[in-house]
Amino acid sequence: MSVVITVAPTGPIASKADNPHLPTQPEEIADAVARAYELGASVAHIHLRDTEHRPTADPDVARRTMDLIAERCPILIQLSTGVGLSVPFEERAALVELRPRMATLNPCSMSFGAGEFRNPPADVRRLAGRMAELGVKPELEVYDTGHLDACLRLRDEGLLPDEPLQFSIVLGVAGGMAATPENLLTMAQRLPADAVWQVIAIGRRNLELTAIGLALGGNARAGLEDTLYLRKGELSPGSGPLVERAVALARALDRPIAGVEEAAGRLRLPAR
Ligand code: KMH
Ligand code: ZN
């Protein structure tokens, strides 16, 4: 089965001091996404930063970034509603009003490194319902086994679109599951049989867990949001080399890379 590659070029945490190639401004993000598209990415997972490089849910910044990406390539845009730990939930949720093809839905509150990631149940339910109204496909971010159960409850309440659901198994966030093959296997086995899924492997075990996810039939995410390094001590000069690496892993496993049209079908994105 073909592989949907998602590029995650920015994220909420890292700074240019951590990796000078991190894109933070709309033009920089659009350029990084266009490069990833050329290399095989069909989905772009987007976090926004203000002019001081802080996470923001400013809809003007989001619209401008989406427009700049669309000028460059037809990649499917997935806005992060995680945004950043300091941004209030209401502002984060309002991003779906821009009607990206996809947006993330983080089902539970949790510790997140030294911070707190607030996703109160009533707010999550409201956001899920609004995404369904707008035809914005949720990517369900599960950082622990209970998060999957929370998603299945949302589904049972009719707050998620028709299956198949799209999941990210997030490994390696301090506060969520550790980045181990055992945790990945446990989660992959617990997903609904027809779920579409990818691994988000944060930090040092990014390569290994991305490879295992691909071998298990999952999709792949690649980019500086998840790891700043290509290997120990070697910063990645942008997300491009990480996307190239994911593409090479998929091809080595005889899995072709999905183009945008195919990815939209595989992810069951509502027609526009
Ligand atoms: N930053 C990752 C740990 C989101 O942006 O909504 C998870 C993520 C979720 O990408
Ligand atoms: Zn993200």
PDB file of C-alpha atoms and ligand atoms in Angstrom:
ATOM      1  CA  MET A   1       0.000   0.000   0.000  1.00  0.00           C
ATOM      2  CA  SER A   2       1.232   3.493  -0.826  1.00  0.00           C
ATOM      3  CA  VAL A   3       2.663   5.752   1.861  1.00  0.00           C
ATOM      4  CA  VAL A   4       1.353   9.203   2.737  1.00  0.00           C
ATOM      5  CA  ILE A   5       4.279  11.370   3.795  1.00  0.00           C
ATOM      6  CA  THR A   6       3.476  14.373   5.993  1.00  0.00           C
ATOM      7  CA  VAL A   7       6.049  17.117   6.422  1.00  0.00           C
ATOM      8  CA  ALA A   8       6.116  18.908   9.792  1.00  0.00           C
ATOM      9  CA  PRO A   9       8.567  21.738   9.237  1.00  0.00           C
ATOM     10  CA  THR A  10       8.222  23.950  12.332  1.00  0.00           C
ATOM     11  CA  GLY A  11       6.366  22.729  15.429  1.00  0.00           C
ATOM     12  CA  PRO A  12       5.694  24.645  18.620  1.00  0.00           C
ATOM     13  CA  ILE A  13       8.860  24.183  20.649  1.00  0.00           C
ATOM     14  CA  ALA A  14      12.150  24.490  18.762  1.00  0.00           C
ATOM     15  CA  SER A  15      13.841  27.781  17.935  1.00  0.00           C
ATOM     16  CA  LYS A  16      16.322  28.951  15.333  1.00  0.00           C
ATOM     17  CA  ALA A  17      18.921  28.773  18.100  1.00  0.00           C
ATOM     18  CA  ASP A  18      18.277  25.007  18.216  1.00  0.00           C
ATOM     19  CA  ASN A  19      18.494  24.644  14.449  1.00  0.00           C
ATOM     20  CA  PRO A  20      19.092  27.705  12.249  1.00  0.00           C
ATOM     21  CA  HIS A  21      17.203  26.022   9.392  1.00  0.00           C
ATOM     22  CA  LEU A  22      13.895  26.000  11.319  1.00  0.00           C
ATOM     23  CA  PRO A  23      11.330  27.947   9.248  1.00  0.00           C
ATOM     24  CA  THR A  24       9.181  30.264  11.375  1.00  0.00           C
ATOM     25  CA  GLN A  25       7.881  32.976   9.052  1.00  0.00           C
ATOM     26  CA  PRO A  26       5.179  32.398   6.409  1.00  0.00           C
ATOM     27  CA  GLU A  27       7.539  32.670   3.411  1.00  0.00           C
ATOM     28  CA  GLU A  28      10.079  30.380   5.069  1.00  0.00           C
ATOM     29  CA  ILE A  29       7.424  27.813   5.955  1.00  0.00           C
ATOM     30  CA  ALA A  30       5.961  27.896   2.434  1.00  0.00           C
ATOM     31  CA  ASP A  31       9.417  27.407   0.903  1.00  0.00           C
ATOM     32  CA  ALA A  32      10.132  24.459   3.214  1.00  0.00           C
ATOM     33  CA  VAL A  33       6.763  22.883   2.376  1.00  0.00           C
ATOM     34  CA  ALA A  34       7.287  23.332  -1.377  1.00  0.00           C
ATOM     35  CA  ARG A  35      10.669  21.627  -1.129  1.00  0.00           C
ATOM     36  CA  ALA A  36       9.128  18.741   0.844  1.00  0.00           C
ATOM     37  CA  TYR A  37       6.358  18.424  -1.759  1.00  0.00           C
ATOM     38  CA  GLU A  38       8.982  18.082  -4.504  1.00  0.00           C
ATOM     39  CA  LEU A  39      10.591  15.306  -2.478  1.00  0.00           C
ATOM     40  CA  GLY A  40       7.364  13.330  -1.972  1.00  0.00           C
ATOM     41  CA  ALA A  41       5.331  14.862   0.866  1.00  0.00           C
ATOM     42  CA  SER A  42       1.597  15.090   0.177  1.00  0.00           C
ATOM     43  CA  VAL A  43       0.472  16.626   3.499  1.00  0.00           C
ATOM     44  CA  ALA A  44       1.903  19.660   5.317  1.00  0.00           C
ATOM     45  CA  HIS A  45       1.390  19.879   9.089  1.00  0.00           C
ATOM     46  CA  ILE A  46       1.586  23.575   9.888  1.00  0.00           C
ATOM     47  CA  HIS A  47       2.391  25.491  13.071  1.00  0.00           C
ATOM     48  CA  LEU A  48       2.546  29.268  12.927  1.00  0.00           C
ATOM     49  CA  ARG A  49       4.878  31.692  14.660  1.00  0.00           C
ATOM     50  CA  ASP A  50       4.608  35.453  15.119  1.00  0.00           C
ATOM     51  CA  THR A  51       7.329  37.896  14.062  1.00  0.00           C
ATOM     52  CA  GLU A  52       9.057  37.206  17.392  1.00  0.00           C
ATOM     53  CA  HIS A  53       9.021  33.487  16.495  1.00  0.00           C
ATOM     54  CA  ARG A  54       6.502  32.629  19.252  1.00  0.00           C
ATOM     55  CA  PRO A  55       3.665  30.143  18.552  1.00  0.00           C
ATOM     56  CA  THR A  56       0.545  31.954  17.399  1.00  0.00           C
ATOM     57  CA  ALA A  57      -2.980  31.136  16.221  1.00  0.00           C
ATOM     58  CA  ASP A  58      -3.332  34.513  14.477  1.00  0.00           C
ATOM     59  CA  PRO A  59      -5.752  33.772  11.620  1.00  0.00           C
ATOM     60  CA  ASP A  60      -4.094  36.373   9.379  1.00  0.00           C
ATOM     61  CA  VAL A  61      -0.745  34.630   9.721  1.00  0.00           C
ATOM     62  CA  ALA A  62      -2.446  31.296   9.073  1.00  0.00           C
ATOM     63  CA  ARG A  63      -4.263  32.532   5.976  1.00  0.00           C
ATOM     64  CA  ARG A  64      -1.141  34.140   4.575  1.00  0.00           C
ATOM     65  CA  THR A  65       0.862  30.965   5.149  1.00  0.00           C
ATOM     66  CA  MET A  66      -1.838  28.819   3.545  1.00  0.00           C
ATOM     67  CA  ASP A  67      -1.989  31.152   0.540  1.00  0.00           C
ATOM     68  CA  LEU A  68       1.783  31.145   0.099  1.00  0.00           C
ATOM     69  CA  ILE A  69       1.843  27.348   0.238  1.00  0.00           C
ATOM     70  CA  ALA A  70      -1.016  27.090  -2.272  1.00  0.00           C
ATOM     71  CA  GLU A  71       0.853  29.437  -4.645  1.00  0.00           C
ATOM     72  CA  ARG A  72       3.804  27.072  -4.588  1.00  0.00           C
ATOM     73  CA  CYS A  73       2.257  23.589  -4.651  1.00  0.00           C
ATOM     74  CA  PRO A  74      -1.021  21.626  -4.293  1.00  0.00           C
ATOM     75  CA  ILE A  75       0.004  19.858  -1.067  1.00  0.00           C
ATOM     76  CA  LEU A  76      -2.827  19.067   1.404  1.00  0.00           C
ATOM     77  CA  ILE A  77      -2.684  21.523   4.293  1.00  0.00           C
ATOM     78  CA  GLN A  78      -3.208  20.270   7.835  1.00  0.00           C
ATOM     79  CA  LEU A  79      -3.279  23.073  10.412  1.00  0.00           C
ATOM     80  CA  SER A  80      -2.154  22.187  13.910  1.00  0.00           C
ATOM     81  CA  THR A  81      -4.778  23.083  16.495  1.00  0.00           C
ATOM     82  CA  GLY A  82      -2.138  22.159  19.090  1.00  0.00           C
ATOM     83  CA  VAL A  83      -0.434  25.455  18.104  1.00  0.00           C
ATOM     84  CA  GLY A  84       1.692  25.904  21.242  1.00  0.00           C
ATOM     85  CA  LEU A  85       1.380  25.389  24.961  1.00  0.00           C
ATOM     86  CA  SER A  86       0.933  29.105  25.726  1.00  0.00           C
ATOM     87  CA  VAL A  87      -1.962  29.718  23.314  1.00  0.00           C
ATOM     88  CA  PRO A  88      -5.546  29.516  24.720  1.00  0.00           C
ATOM     89  CA  PHE A  89      -7.732  26.694  23.441  1.00  0.00           C
ATOM     90  CA  GLU A  90     -10.355  29.052  21.913  1.00  0.00           C
ATOM     91  CA  GLU A  91      -7.745  30.741  19.698  1.00  0.00           C
ATOM     92  CA  ARG A  92      -6.341  27.381  18.669  1.00  0.00           C
ATOM     93  CA  ALA A  93      -9.796  26.018  17.817  1.00  0.00           C
ATOM     94  CA  ALA A  94     -10.678  29.070  15.709  1.00  0.00           C
ATOM     95  CA  LEU A  95      -8.061  28.037  13.130  1.00  0.00           C
ATOM     96  CA  VAL A  96     -10.443  25.441  11.700  1.00  0.00           C
ATOM     97  CA  GLU A  97     -12.694  28.308  10.528  1.00  0.00           C
ATOM     98  CA  LEU A  98     -10.105  28.776   7.746  1.00  0.00           C
ATOM     99  CA  ARG A  99     -11.196  25.361   6.487  1.00  0.00           C
ATOM    100  CA  PRO A 100      -7.897  23.627   5.888  1.00  0.00           C
ATOM    101  CA  ARG A 101      -8.341  20.149   4.375  1.00  0.00           C
ATOM    102  CA  MET A 102      -7.235  18.667   7.700  1.00  0.00           C
ATOM    103  CA  ALA A 103      -6.485  19.805  11.244  1.00  0.00           C
ATOM    104  CA  THR A 104      -5.141  18.046  14.287  1.00  0.00           C
ATOM    105  CA  LEU A 105      -7.408  17.140  17.187  1.00  0.00           C
ATOM    106  CA  ASN A 106      -5.639  16.511  20.492  1.00  0.00           C
ATOM    107  CA  PRO A 107      -8.140  14.581  22.626  1.00  0.00           C
ATOM    108  CA  CYS A 108      -6.756  14.956  26.160  1.00  0.00           C
ATOM    109  CA  SER A 109      -4.909  17.290  28.478  1.00  0.00           C
ATOM    110  CA  MET A 110      -1.438  16.166  29.496  1.00  0.00           C
ATOM    111  CA  SER A 111       1.943  17.199  30.779  1.00  0.00           C
ATOM    112  CA  PHE A 112       4.116  18.131  27.811  1.00  0.00           C
ATOM    113  CA  GLY A 113       7.792  18.411  28.685  1.00  0.00           C
ATOM    114  CA  ALA A 114       7.997  21.059  31.403  1.00  0.00           C
ATOM    115  CA  GLY A 115       4.627  22.512  30.360  1.00  0.00           C
ATOM    116  CA  GLU A 116       0.948  21.682  30.316  1.00  0.00           C
ATOM    117  CA  PHE A 117      -1.053  20.943  27.152  1.00  0.00           C
ATOM    118  CA  ARG A 118      -4.660  21.912  27.876  1.00  0.00           C
ATOM    119  CA  ASN A 119      -7.373  20.055  25.994  1.00  0.00           C
ATOM    120  CA  PRO A 120     -10.435  20.101  28.278  1.00  0.00           C
ATOM    121  CA  PRO A 121     -13.070  17.473  27.373  1.00  0.00           C
ATOM    122  CA  ALA A 122     -15.908  19.928  26.678  1.00  0.00           C
ATOM    123  CA  ASP A 123     -13.690  22.067  24.415  1.00  0.00           C
ATOM    124  CA  VAL A 124     -12.421  19.017  22.530  1.00  0.00           C
ATOM    125  CA  ARG A 125     -15.981  17.838  21.918  1.00  0.00           C
ATOM    126  CA  ARG A 126     -17.001  21.278  20.654  1.00  0.00           C
ATOM    127  CA  LEU A 127     -13.988  21.453  18.335  1.00  0.00           C
ATOM    128  CA  ALA A 128     -14.630  17.943  17.005  1.00  0.00           C
ATOM    129  CA  GLY A 129     -18.235  18.876  16.241  1.00  0.00           C
ATOM    130  CA  ARG A 130     -17.215  22.099  14.508  1.00  0.00           C
ATOM    131  CA  MET A 131     -14.642  20.293  12.374  1.00  0.00           C
ATOM    132  CA  ALA A 132     -17.338  17.847  11.295  1.00  0.00           C
ATOM    133  CA  GLU A 133     -19.630  20.769  10.353  1.00  0.00           C
ATOM    134  CA  LEU A 134     -16.879  22.431   8.322  1.00  0.00           C
ATOM    135  CA  GLY A 135     -15.691  19.248   6.600  1.00  0.00           C
ATOM    136  CA  VAL A 136     -12.205  19.525   8.121  1.00  0.00           C
ATOM    137  CA  LYS A 137     -10.813  16.015   8.609  1.00  0.00           C
ATOM    138  CA  PRO A 138      -9.369  15.500  12.085  1.00  0.00           C
ATOM    139  CA  GLU A 139      -6.021  13.876  12.562  1.00  0.00           C
ATOM    140  CA  LEU A 140      -6.324  12.336  16.019  1.00  0.00           C
ATOM    141  CA  GLU A 141      -3.145  12.761  18.054  1.00  0.00           C
ATOM    142  CA  VAL A 142      -2.793   9.978  20.612  1.00  0.00           C
ATOM    143  CA  TYR A 143       0.075  10.227  23.094  1.00  0.00           C
ATOM    144  CA  ASP A 144      -1.110   7.433  25.372  1.00  0.00           C
ATOM    145  CA  THR A 145      -3.481   4.464  25.407  1.00  0.00           C
ATOM    146  CA  GLY A 146      -6.260   6.427  27.156  1.00  0.00           C
ATOM    147  CA  HIS A 147      -6.163   9.038  24.391  1.00  0.00           C
ATOM    148  CA  LEU A 148      -7.215   6.380  21.905  1.00  0.00           C
ATOM    149  CA  ASP A 149     -10.146   5.442  24.135  1.00  0.00           C
ATOM    150  CA  ALA A 150     -11.127   9.129  24.340  1.00  0.00           C
ATOM    151  CA  CYS A 151     -11.152   9.276  20.512  1.00  0.00           C
ATOM    152  CA  LEU A 152     -13.299   6.166  20.276  1.00  0.00           C
ATOM    153  CA  ARG A 153     -15.759   7.750  22.704  1.00  0.00           C
ATOM    154  CA  LEU A 154     -15.939  10.824  20.463  1.00  0.00           C
ATOM    155  CA  ARG A 155     -16.611   8.525  17.520  1.00  0.00           C
ATOM    156  CA  ASP A 156     -19.327   6.695  19.426  1.00  0.00           C
ATOM    157  CA  GLU A 157     -20.967  10.039  20.232  1.00  0.00           C
ATOM    158  CA  GLY A 158     -21.061  10.861  16.513  1.00  0.00           C
ATOM    159  CA  LEU A 159     -18.572  13.707  16.827  1.00  0.00           C
ATOM    160  CA  LEU A 160     -16.068  12.281  14.335  1.00  0.00           C
ATOM    161  CA  PRO A 161     -16.632  11.782  10.611  1.00  0.00           C
ATOM    162  CA  ASP A 162     -17.344   8.389   9.114  1.00  0.00           C
ATOM    163  CA  GLU A 163     -14.552   5.938   9.470  1.00  0.00           C
ATOM    164  CA  PRO A 164     -11.792   5.302   8.646  1.00  0.00           C
ATOM    165  CA  LEU A 165     -10.363   7.562  11.318  1.00  0.00           C
ATOM    166  CA  GLN A 166      -6.909   9.070  10.865  1.00  0.00           C
ATOM    167  CA  PHE A 167      -4.546   8.687  13.841  1.00  0.00           C
ATOM    168  CA  SER A 168      -1.064   9.819  14.751  1.00  0.00           C
ATOM    169  CA  ILE A 169       0.645   7.594  17.283  1.00  0.00           C
ATOM    170  CA  VAL A 170       2.852  10.127  19.065  1.00  0.00           C
ATOM    171  CA  LEU A 171       5.857   8.642  20.854  1.00  0.00           C
ATOM    172  CA  GLY A 172       8.567  10.376  22.822  1.00  0.00           C
ATOM    173  CA  VAL A 173       6.839  13.409  24.345  1.00  0.00           C
ATOM    174  CA  ALA A 174       7.753  13.681  28.042  1.00  0.00           C
ATOM    175  CA  GLY A 175       4.274  13.258  29.533  1.00  0.00           C
ATOM    176  CA  GLY A 176       3.084  10.771  26.911  1.00  0.00           C
ATOM    177  CA  MET A 177       4.253   7.323  25.812  1.00  0.00           C
ATOM    178  CA  ALA A 178       7.976   6.706  25.655  1.00  0.00           C
ATOM    179  CA  ALA A 179       9.450   6.174  22.180  1.00  0.00           C
ATOM    180  CA  THR A 180       9.751   2.389  22.242  1.00  0.00           C
ATOM    181  CA  PRO A 181       8.855  -0.287  19.663  1.00  0.00           C
ATOM    182  CA  GLU A 182       6.722  -2.016  22.299  1.00  0.00           C
ATOM    183  CA  ASN A 183       4.532   1.056  22.794  1.00  0.00           C
ATOM    184  CA  LEU A 184       4.165   1.517  19.040  1.00  0.00           C
ATOM    185  CA  LEU A 185       3.116  -2.111  18.571  1.00  0.00           C
ATOM    186  CA  THR A 186       0.610  -1.920  21.419  1.00  0.00           C
ATOM    187  CA  MET A 187      -1.002   1.172  19.963  1.00  0.00           C
ATOM    188  CA  ALA A 188      -1.009  -0.042  16.356  1.00  0.00           C
ATOM    189  CA  GLN A 189      -2.741  -3.246  17.448  1.00  0.00           C
ATOM    190  CA  ARG A 190      -5.401  -1.334  19.388  1.00  0.00           C
ATOM    191  CA  LEU A 191      -6.451   0.966  16.526  1.00  0.00           C
ATOM    192  CA  PRO A 192      -9.729   0.222  14.736  1.00  0.00           C
ATOM    193  CA  ALA A 193      -9.006  -2.265  11.933  1.00  0.00           C
ATOM    194  CA  ASP A 194      -9.707   0.214   9.143  1.00  0.00           C
ATOM    195  CA  ALA A 195      -7.879   3.176  10.719  1.00  0.00           C
ATOM    196  CA  VAL A 196      -5.314   5.109   8.705  1.00  0.00           C
ATOM    197  CA  TRP A 197      -2.322   6.006  10.838  1.00  0.00           C
ATOM    198  CA  GLN A 198       1.171   7.368  11.034  1.00  0.00           C
ATOM    199  CA  VAL A 199       3.938   7.461  13.583  1.00  0.00           C
ATOM    200  CA  ILE A 200       5.107  10.756  15.071  1.00  0.00           C
ATOM    201  CA  ALA A 201       8.400   9.837  16.688  1.00  0.00           C
ATOM    202  CA  ILE A 202       9.868  12.687  18.695  1.00  0.00           C
ATOM    203  CA  GLY A 203      13.589  12.921  19.296  1.00  0.00           C
ATOM    204  CA  ARG A 204      16.420  10.433  19.125  1.00  0.00           C
ATOM    205  CA  ARG A 205      14.418   7.374  18.110  1.00  0.00           C
ATOM    206  CA  ASN A 206      12.736   9.150  15.186  1.00  0.00           C
ATOM    207  CA  LEU A 207      14.448   7.086  12.488  1.00  0.00           C
ATOM    208  CA  GLU A 208      13.949   3.703  14.102  1.00  0.00           C
ATOM    209  CA  LEU A 209      10.288   4.207  14.989  1.00  0.00           C
ATOM    210  CA  THR A 210       9.437   5.787  11.641  1.00  0.00           C
ATOM    211  CA  ALA A 211      10.937   2.699   9.985  1.00  0.00           C
ATOM    212  CA  ILE A 212       8.972   0.320  12.215  1.00  0.00           C
ATOM    213  CA  GLY A 213       5.750   2.248  11.526  1.00  0.00           C
ATOM    214  CA  LEU A 214       6.326   1.932   7.790  1.00  0.00           C
ATOM    215  CA  ALA A 215       7.076  -1.779   8.105  1.00  0.00           C
ATOM    216  CA  LEU A 216       3.814  -2.230  10.015  1.00  0.00           C
ATOM    217  CA  GLY A 217       1.834  -0.548   7.218  1.00  0.00           C
ATOM    218  CA  GLY A 218       1.555   2.947   8.643  1.00  0.00           C
ATOM    219  CA  ASN A 219       2.238   6.281   7.002  1.00  0.00           C
ATOM    220  CA  ALA A 220       5.163   8.514   7.929  1.00  0.00           C
ATOM    221  CA  ARG A 221       5.745  11.999   9.215  1.00  0.00           C
ATOM    222  CA  ALA A 222       9.064  13.785   8.786  1.00  0.00           C
ATOM    223  CA  GLY A 223      10.455  17.177   9.659  1.00  0.00           C
ATOM    224  CA  LEU A 224      12.149  19.442  12.160  1.00  0.00           C
ATOM    225  CA  GLU A 225       9.056  19.491  14.415  1.00  0.00           C
ATOM    226  CA  ASP A 226       9.862  15.916  15.385  1.00  0.00           C
ATOM    227  CA  THR A 227      13.650  15.838  15.302  1.00  0.00           C
ATOM    228  CA  LEU A 228      16.235  18.535  14.701  1.00  0.00           C
ATOM    229  CA  TYR A 229      18.917  15.985  13.878  1.00  0.00           C
ATOM    230  CA  LEU A 230      19.646  13.564  11.055  1.00  0.00           C
ATOM    231  CA  ARG A 231      21.808  11.542  13.397  1.00  0.00           C
ATOM    232  CA  LYS A 232      23.563  12.105  16.701  1.00  0.00           C
ATOM    233  CA  GLY A 233      25.438  15.409  16.568  1.00  0.00           C
ATOM    234  CA  GLU A 234      24.368  16.246  12.989  1.00  0.00           C
ATOM    235  CA  LEU A 235      21.655  18.889  12.658  1.00  0.00           C
ATOM    236  CA  SER A 236      19.342  18.374   9.693  1.00  0.00           C
ATOM    237  CA  PRO A 237      19.699  21.242   7.227  1.00  0.00           C
ATOM    238  CA  GLY A 238      15.920  21.702   7.009  1.00  0.00           C
ATOM    239  CA  SER A 239      13.111  19.170   6.753  1.00  0.00           C
ATOM    240  CA  GLY A 240      14.095  18.126   3.217  1.00  0.00           C
ATOM    241  CA  PRO A 241      16.681  15.505   4.225  1.00  0.00           C
ATOM    242  CA  LEU A 242      14.253  14.016   6.756  1.00  0.00           C
ATOM    243  CA  VAL A 243      11.541  13.752   4.086  1.00  0.00           C
ATOM    244  CA  GLU A 244      14.049  12.205   1.693  1.00  0.00           C
ATOM    245  CA  ARG A 245      14.967   9.670   4.360  1.00  0.00           C
ATOM    246  CA  ALA A 246      11.321   8.701   4.958  1.00  0.00           C
ATOM    247  CA  VAL A 247      10.790   8.337   1.205  1.00  0.00           C
ATOM    248  CA  ALA A 248      13.881   6.120   0.937  1.00  0.00           C
ATOM    249  CA  LEU A 249      12.669   3.936   3.826  1.00  0.00           C
ATOM    250  CA  ALA A 250       9.262   3.498   2.189  1.00  0.00           C
ATOM    251  CA  ARG A 251      10.793   2.640  -1.181  1.00  0.00           C
ATOM    252  CA  ALA A 252      13.159   0.133   0.435  1.00  0.00           C
ATOM    253  CA  LEU A 253      10.046  -1.561   1.815  1.00  0.00           C
ATOM    254  CA  ASP A 254       8.522  -1.625  -1.697  1.00  0.00           C
ATOM    255  CA  ARG A 255       5.871   0.895  -0.742  1.00  0.00           C
ATOM    256  CA  PRO A 256       5.233   3.585  -3.348  1.00  0.00           C
ATOM    257  CA  ILE A 257       4.792   7.211  -2.313  1.00  0.00           C
ATOM    258  CA  ALA A 258       1.237   8.588  -2.536  1.00  0.00           C
ATOM    259  CA  GLY A 259       0.738  11.754  -4.556  1.00  0.00           C
ATOM    260  CA  VAL A 260      -1.709  14.418  -3.378  1.00  0.00           C
ATOM    261  CA  GLU A 261      -4.782  12.922  -5.067  1.00  0.00           C
ATOM    262  CA  GLU A 262      -4.067   9.470  -3.762  1.00  0.00           C
ATOM    263  CA  ALA A 263      -3.335  10.799  -0.277  1.00  0.00           C
ATOM    264  CA  ALA A 264      -6.671  12.643  -0.205  1.00  0.00           C
ATOM    265  CA  GLY A 265      -8.377   9.348  -1.046  1.00  0.00           C
ATOM    266  CA  ARG A 266      -6.399   7.283   1.456  1.00  0.00           C
ATOM    267  CA  LEU A 267      -7.072   9.810   4.225  1.00  0.00           C
ATOM    268  CA  ARG A 268     -10.742   9.981   3.174  1.00  0.00           C
ATOM    269  CA  LEU A 269     -10.722  13.755   3.070  1.00  0.00           C
ATOM    270  CA  PRO A 270     -14.157  15.245   2.470  1.00  0.00           C
ATOM    271  CA  ALA A 271     -14.486  16.412  -1.159  1.00  0.00           C
ATOM    272  CA  ARG A 272     -14.197  20.145  -1.778  1.00  0.00           C
TER     273      ARG A 272
HETATM  274  N1  KMH B   1       4.025  18.208  18.268  1.00  0.00           N
HETATM  275  C1  KMH B   1       3.703  16.820  18.305  1.00  0.00           C
HETATM  276  C2  KMH B   1       4.177  16.194  19.573  1.00  0.00           C
HETATM  277  C3  KMH B   1      -0.358  19.047  16.999  1.00  0.00           C
HETATM  278  O1  KMH B   1       0.382  19.849  16.459  1.00  0.00           O
HETATM  279  O2  KMH B   1      -1.563  19.229  17.177  1.00  0.00           O
HETATM  280  C4  KMH B   1       2.261  16.529  18.089  1.00  0.00           C
HETATM  281  C5  KMH B   1       1.536  17.368  17.112  1.00  0.00           C
HETATM  282  C6  KMH B   1       0.179  17.748  17.495  1.00  0.00           C
HETATM  283  O3  KMH B   1       2.051  17.667  16.058  1.00  0.00           O
HETATM  284 ZN    ZN B   2       2.349  19.731  15.552  1.00  0.00          ZN
END
